[in-house]
CSV table of C-alpha atoms in Angstrom, one decimal:
chain,number,residue,atom,x,y,z
A,1,MET,CA,-12.3,-50.3,-3.1
A,2,PRO,CA,-13.8,-47.0,-4.7
A,3,ILE,CA,-14.4,-44.7,-2.2
A,4,ALA,CA,-16.3,-41.1,-2.7
A,5,ALA,CA,-17.2,-38.3,0.2
A,6,VAL,CA,-19.3,-36.1,0.5
A,7,LEU,CA,-19.8,-32.4,2.8
A,8,PHE,CA,-22.7,-31.2,2.8
A,9,ASP,CA,-22.8,-27.8,4.3
A,10,PHE,CA,-26.7,-26.5,5.1
A,11,ASP,CA,-25.6,-22.4,4.6
A,12,GLY,CA,-25.5,-19.6,1.8
A,13,THR,CA,-24.3,-16.2,0.8
A,14,LEU,CA,-25.8,-13.5,2.4
A,15,VAL,CA,-28.1,-11.6,0.2
A,16,ASP,CA,-29.8,-8.0,1.5
A,17,THR,CA,-31.9,-7.9,-1.7
A,18,ARG,CA,-34.7,-10.1,0.5
A,19,THR,CA,-34.6,-12.5,-2.9
A,20,ALA,CA,-34.2,-15.9,-2.3
A,21,SER,CA,-30.6,-17.5,-3.0
A,22,TRP,CA,-32.2,-20.2,-5.6
A,23,PRO,CA,-32.8,-17.6,-8.2
A,24,LEU,CA,-29.5,-15.3,-7.4
A,25,PHE,CA,-27.4,-19.0,-7.7
A,26,ALA,CA,-29.4,-19.8,-10.6
A,27,GLN,CA,-27.6,-16.6,-12.8
A,28,THR,CA,-24.2,-17.9,-11.5
A,29,SER,CA,-25.4,-21.8,-12.3
A,30,ARG,CA,-25.9,-20.2,-16.3
A,31,GLU,CA,-22.4,-18.4,-16.3
A,32,PHE,CA,-20.5,-20.9,-14.9
A,33,ASP,CA,-22.6,-24.1,-17.0
A,34,LEU,CA,-22.8,-25.5,-13.7
A,35,GLY,CA,-26.1,-27.3,-14.2
A,36,ILE,CA,-27.6,-26.5,-11.1
A,37,GLU,CA,-30.6,-24.0,-10.4
A,38,THR,CA,-33.1,-26.1,-8.5
A,39,ARG,CA,-33.0,-27.8,-5.4
A,40,GLU,CA,-33.4,-30.8,-7.2
A,41,GLN,CA,-30.5,-30.4,-9.3
A,42,PHE,CA,-28.4,-29.8,-6.3
A,43,PHE,CA,-29.0,-33.4,-5.5
A,44,ASP,CA,-28.8,-34.7,-8.4
A,45,ARG,CA,-25.2,-33.2,-8.9
A,46,ILE,CA,-23.8,-34.6,-5.6
A,47,VAL,CA,-25.1,-38.0,-6.5
A,48,GLU,CA,-23.8,-37.6,-10.3
A,49,ALA,CA,-20.3,-36.7,-8.7
A,50,SER,CA,-20.4,-39.0,-6.0
A,51,SER,CA,-20.7,-41.9,-8.0
A,52,ALA,CA,-18.8,-41.4,-11.3
A,53,PRO,CA,-16.4,-43.8,-12.8
A,54,GLY,CA,-13.2,-42.8,-13.0
A,55,ALA,CA,-11.0,-42.0,-9.8
A,56,ASP,CA,-10.9,-44.2,-6.9
A,57,ARG,CA,-11.4,-42.1,-4.5
A,58,ARG,CA,-13.5,-38.6,-4.8
A,59,PHE,CA,-14.2,-36.0,-2.3
A,60,VAL,CA,-17.3,-33.4,-3.2
A,61,TYR,CA,-18.3,-30.4,-1.6
A,62,ALA,CA,-22.0,-29.3,-1.8
A,63,TYR,CA,-22.6,-25.8,-0.4
A,64,TYR,CA,-26.3,-25.3,0.1
A,65,PRO,CA,-27.4,-21.8,-0.1
A,66,GLU,CA,-31.1,-21.1,1.4
A,67,ILE,CA,-30.9,-21.5,5.2
A,68,ASP,CA,-28.4,-18.8,5.6
A,69,SER,CA,-30.8,-16.6,3.5
A,70,ILE,CA,-33.7,-17.1,5.0
A,71,SER,CA,-32.4,-17.0,8.6
A,72,HIS,CA,-30.5,-14.0,8.2
A,73,ASP,CA,-34.1,-12.6,6.7
A,74,CYS,CA,-36.7,-14.3,9.3
A,75,GLY,CA,-35.0,-15.5,12.2
A,76,PRO,CA,-33.5,-18.9,12.8
A,77,ASP,CA,-36.4,-20.2,15.0
A,78,SER,CA,-38.9,-18.7,12.0
A,79,LEU,CA,-41.5,-20.9,10.6
A,80,GLU,CA,-39.9,-20.6,7.6
A,81,VAL,CA,-36.6,-22.1,7.9
A,82,ALA,CA,-38.8,-24.6,9.4
A,83,ALA,CA,-40.2,-25.5,6.3
A,84,GLU,CA,-36.8,-25.1,4.2
A,85,LEU,CA,-35.6,-27.6,6.3
A,86,TRP,CA,-38.3,-30.0,6.1
A,87,ARG,CA,-37.7,-29.2,2.1
A,88,ILE,CA,-34.0,-30.2,2.5
A,89,ASP,CA,-34.9,-33.4,4.6
A,90,GLN,CA,-36.6,-34.7,1.8
A,91,GLY,CA,-34.2,-34.3,-0.7
A,92,TYR,CA,-31.4,-35.4,1.6
A,93,ALA,CA,-33.1,-38.6,2.2
A,94,ARG,CA,-33.8,-38.8,-1.6
A,95,MET,CA,-30.4,-38.6,-2.0
A,96,LEU,CA,-28.9,-41.1,0.3
A,97,GLU,CA,-31.6,-44.0,-0.8
A,98,ARG,CA,-29.6,-43.3,-4.3
A,99,LEU,CA,-26.2,-43.5,-2.8
A,100,ARG,CA,-26.9,-46.5,-1.3
A,101,GLY,CA,-23.9,-49.2,-1.8
A,102,THR,CA,-21.8,-46.5,-3.2
A,103,ASP,CA,-19.3,-46.9,-0.4
A,104,THR,CA,-20.0,-43.3,-0.1
A,105,ALA,CA,-19.7,-41.3,3.2
A,106,VAL,CA,-22.0,-38.4,3.5
A,107,LEU,CA,-20.9,-35.8,6.6
A,108,VAL,CA,-23.6,-32.9,7.0
A,109,THR,CA,-21.7,-29.9,8.6
A,110,ALA,CA,-22.3,-25.9,8.7
A,111,ASP,CA,-19.9,-23.0,9.1
A,112,HIS,CA,-21.4,-21.4,12.1
A,113,GLY,CA,-24.5,-21.0,13.9
A,114,PHE,CA,-27.4,-18.3,14.1
A,115,ILE,CA,-28.9,-16.4,16.9
A,116,GLU,CA,-31.9,-13.6,16.6
A,117,ALA,CA,-31.0,-9.9,16.6
A,118,PRO,CA,-34.0,-7.7,18.4
A,119,VAL,CA,-34.3,-4.8,17.2
A,120,GLU,CA,-34.1,-3.2,20.3
A,121,ARG,CA,-30.5,-4.6,20.5
A,122,ASN,CA,-29.1,-3.2,17.1
A,123,LEU,CA,-26.6,-0.4,18.4
A,124,GLU,CA,-26.0,2.5,15.0
A,125,LEU,CA,-23.0,4.3,15.6
A,126,ASP,CA,-23.5,6.7,13.3
A,127,ARG,CA,-26.8,8.1,15.8
A,128,HIS,CA,-23.5,8.6,18.0
A,129,PRO,CA,-21.4,11.3,16.0
A,130,GLY,CA,-18.7,11.2,19.7
A,131,ILE,CA,-18.0,7.8,19.1
A,132,ALA,CA,-18.5,7.5,15.1
A,133,ALA,CA,-15.8,10.5,14.3
A,134,MET,CA,-13.1,8.2,16.1
A,135,LEU,CA,-13.5,5.7,13.0
A,136,ALA,CA,-10.7,6.3,10.3
A,137,ARG,CA,-13.5,3.8,8.2
A,138,PRO,CA,-16.3,2.2,8.5
A,139,LEU,CA,-16.4,-1.0,10.6
A,140,CYS,CA,-15.4,-4.3,9.1
A,141,GLY,CA,-15.9,-8.1,9.7
A,142,GLU,CA,-19.1,-9.7,11.3
A,143,ARG,CA,-22.0,-7.7,13.0
A,144,ARG,CA,-21.7,-9.4,15.9
A,145,LEU,CA,-17.4,-9.2,16.2
A,146,ALA,CA,-16.2,-6.4,14.2
A,147,TYR,CA,-13.2,-4.7,13.6
A,148,ALA,CA,-13.0,-1.6,14.3
A,149,TYR,CA,-10.0,1.0,12.4
A,150,VAL,CA,-9.5,3.7,14.6
A,151,ARG,CA,-7.8,7.4,14.0
A,152,PRO,CA,-4.6,7.4,15.3
A,153,GLY,CA,-4.0,8.0,19.1
A,154,GLN,CA,-7.8,7.1,19.8
A,155,SER,CA,-8.0,4.0,20.3
A,156,GLU,CA,-8.4,4.1,24.4
A,157,ALA,CA,-10.9,7.0,24.5
A,158,PHE,CA,-12.8,4.9,21.7
A,159,SER,CA,-13.0,2.2,23.8
A,160,ARG,CA,-13.9,4.1,26.9
A,161,ALA,CA,-16.7,6.3,25.2
A,162,LEU,CA,-17.9,2.5,24.1
A,163,VAL,CA,-18.5,1.2,27.5
A,164,ALA,CA,-19.8,4.4,28.7
A,165,GLU,CA,-22.7,4.8,26.0
A,166,PHE,CA,-22.9,1.1,25.8
A,167,GLY,CA,-22.3,-0.9,28.6
A,168,ASP,CA,-21.8,-4.5,28.4
A,169,ALA,CA,-23.6,-4.7,25.3
A,170,VAL,CA,-20.4,-4.0,24.1
A,171,GLN,CA,-16.6,-5.3,24.6
A,172,PRO,CA,-14.0,-3.7,23.0
A,173,VAL,CA,-10.7,-5.5,23.0
A,174,PRO,CA,-7.3,-4.2,21.1
A,175,SER,CA,-6.9,-6.7,18.3
A,176,ALA,CA,-3.2,-6.9,18.9
A,177,GLN,CA,-4.2,-8.7,22.7
A,178,LEU,CA,-7.0,-10.9,20.7
A,179,VAL,CA,-4.1,-12.2,18.5
A,180,SER,CA,-1.4,-12.5,21.7
A,181,GLU,CA,-4.3,-14.7,23.2
A,182,GLY,CA,-4.3,-17.1,20.4
A,183,TRP,CA,-8.3,-16.0,19.0
A,184,PHE,CA,-6.8,-16.3,15.5
A,185,GLY,CA,-4.8,-19.4,16.4
A,186,PRO,CA,-1.5,-20.3,17.8
A,187,ALA,CA,1.1,-17.9,17.1
A,188,ARG,CA,4.0,-19.3,15.1
A,189,GLY,CA,5.5,-16.5,13.6
A,190,HIS,CA,4.5,-17.2,10.2
A,191,ASP,CA,1.4,-14.9,10.3
A,192,HIS,CA,0.7,-13.5,6.3
A,193,PRO,CA,1.9,-9.9,5.7
A,194,ALA,CA,-1.4,-8.1,5.5
A,195,PHE,CA,-3.0,-10.4,7.9
A,196,HIS,CA,-2.4,-7.6,11.4
A,197,GLY,CA,-4.2,-4.9,8.7
A,198,ARG,CA,-7.0,-6.7,8.3
A,199,ILE,CA,-8.3,-7.1,12.4
A,200,GLY,CA,-8.3,-2.9,12.7
A,201,ASP,CA,-7.1,-1.6,16.1
A,202,VAL,CA,-10.1,-2.6,18.4
A,203,THR,CA,-12.5,-5.8,17.9
A,204,LEU,CA,-15.6,-5.0,19.4
A,205,LEU,CA,-17.2,-8.4,21.5
A,206,ARG,CA,-21.0,-8.4,21.3
A,207,ALA,CA,-23.1,-9.8,24.3
A,208,PRO,CA,-26.2,-11.8,23.2
A,209,GLY,CA,-28.1,-10.3,20.5
A,210,TRP,CA,-26.1,-7.0,20.0
A,211,THR,CA,-25.2,-5.8,17.0
A,212,PRO,CA,-23.5,-2.7,16.4
A,213,MET,CA,-23.5,-1.1,13.5
A,214,ASP,CA,-22.1,2.1,11.1
A,215,TRP,CA,-24.0,3.3,8.1
A,216,ARG,CA,-22.4,5.5,5.8
A,217,PRO,CA,-23.6,8.0,4.4
A,218,GLY,CA,-26.4,7.8,1.6
A,219,GLU,CA,-26.3,3.7,2.7
A,220,ARG,CA,-29.5,1.9,2.7
A,221,ARG,CA,-30.2,0.6,5.9
A,222,HIS,CA,-31.1,-2.7,6.7
A,223,ARG,CA,-31.7,-5.0,9.7
A,224,LEU,CA,-31.0,-8.6,10.0
A,225,ILE,CA,-33.4,-10.6,12.1
A,226,GLY,CA,-31.0,-13.4,12.2
A,227,VAL,CA,-27.1,-13.5,12.8
A,228,HIS,CA,-24.0,-15.2,13.4
A,229,GLY,CA,-20.3,-14.4,14.2
A,230,GLY,CA,-20.2,-13.8,17.6
A,231,THR,CA,-18.9,-16.0,20.6
A,232,THR,CA,-21.8,-17.3,22.1
A,233,ALA,CA,-22.5,-21.2,22.3
A,234,GLU,CA,-25.2,-21.3,19.7
A,235,GLU,CA,-22.9,-19.1,17.1
A,236,MET,CA,-20.3,-21.2,17.9
A,237,ALA,CA,-21.1,-24.8,18.0
A,238,VAL,CA,-21.4,-26.4,14.8
A,239,PRO,CA,-22.0,-30.2,14.5
A,240,LEU,CA,-20.5,-33.0,12.0
A,241,LEU,CA,-23.1,-35.0,11.2
A,242,PRO,CA,-22.1,-38.9,10.0
A,243,ASP,CA,-24.6,-41.0,7.8
A,244,ALA,CA,-25.7,-44.0,9.1
A,245,MET,CA,-23.5,-45.5,6.1
A,246,LEU,CA,-20.7,-44.6,8.4
A,247,ALA,CA,-21.5,-47.3,11.0
A,248,GLU,CA,-22.0,-50.0,8.0
A,249,TRP,CA,-18.0,-48.9,6.9
A,250,ASN,CA,-16.9,-49.0,10.9
A,251,ALA,CA,-18.4,-52.8,10.7
A,252,LYS,CA,-16.1,-53.7,7.6
A,253,GLY,CA,-13.3,-52.4,9.4
A,254,ILE,CA,-12.6,-49.0,7.1
A,255,ARG,CA,-11.4,-46.1,9.1
A,256,LEU,CA,-12.1,-42.5,8.0
A,257,GLY,CA,-8.3,-41.3,9.6
A,258,TYR,CA,-9.9,-38.9,12.1
A,259,PRO,CA,-12.3,-39.0,14.9
A,260,LEU,CA,-16.4,-38.1,14.6
A,261,PRO,CA,-17.0,-36.5,17.5
A,262,GLY,CA,-20.0,-36.1,19.3
A,263,SER,CA,-21.7,-39.1,16.9
A,264,PRO,CA,-22.3,-42.2,19.3
A,265,GLN,CA,-23.4,-44.4,16.9
A,266,ASN,CA,-19.7,-43.9,15.3
A,267,SER,CA,-18.0,-43.7,18.3
A,268,ASP,CA,-15.3,-46.1,17.7
A,269,ILE,CA,-14.4,-44.5,14.4
A,270,ASN,CA,-11.0,-43.3,15.2
A,271,ALA,CA,-7.8,-42.6,13.9
């Protein structure tokens, strides 16, 4: 039985230009002849790729660009995000109707959550020159979980200065400690040679809403209202929403090969 699968990701690429990501993506689409310059074409291509003749089984990954950009610019609870979700819902419903009867399972997911970052909780390290001077290079990683490369021999002093200046807003932890505690996954002795050089000397964990930043001379300061990358439940919880068609599969005795957590209507679909 030919079976296609679509993984649909409500996320997108961060752009700090305040330009909607669809126009930006259109440039990439034209360059690589993807044929996707509008929301409607996005859903069209999913249907075409899922139902095209040929292979018996097919996996289609579709990455929706707009929710992430709008959430960064306007906040995840904004009317702008709600309006875009409504537009997604309309296109998604039409897509499902076109896929009915094609033995296609549709899974909706994302790669992270979101929280709002109040402007009063932005910590700009360049306004604290004593702390900034201990950095060997700009902060890396996410705004909500940053890797600090500290000048030789100053890691402990850097951590103490952060706590003294910002209190509970920032929790500095040696990056090597997070590795040993399994934050990056179980240690198996097969780390990439460049791995430890990518996570800095100290990792800055943030309390909810706080976003420490450092700005280089001449860099344009830009504020993100919505942020992610931290360790709060709102940022880490990622739903996996199977379409109702999975219930039809289950009734036919078809199994996906792995459990789908948090889906009551499909709770009996398992490995």
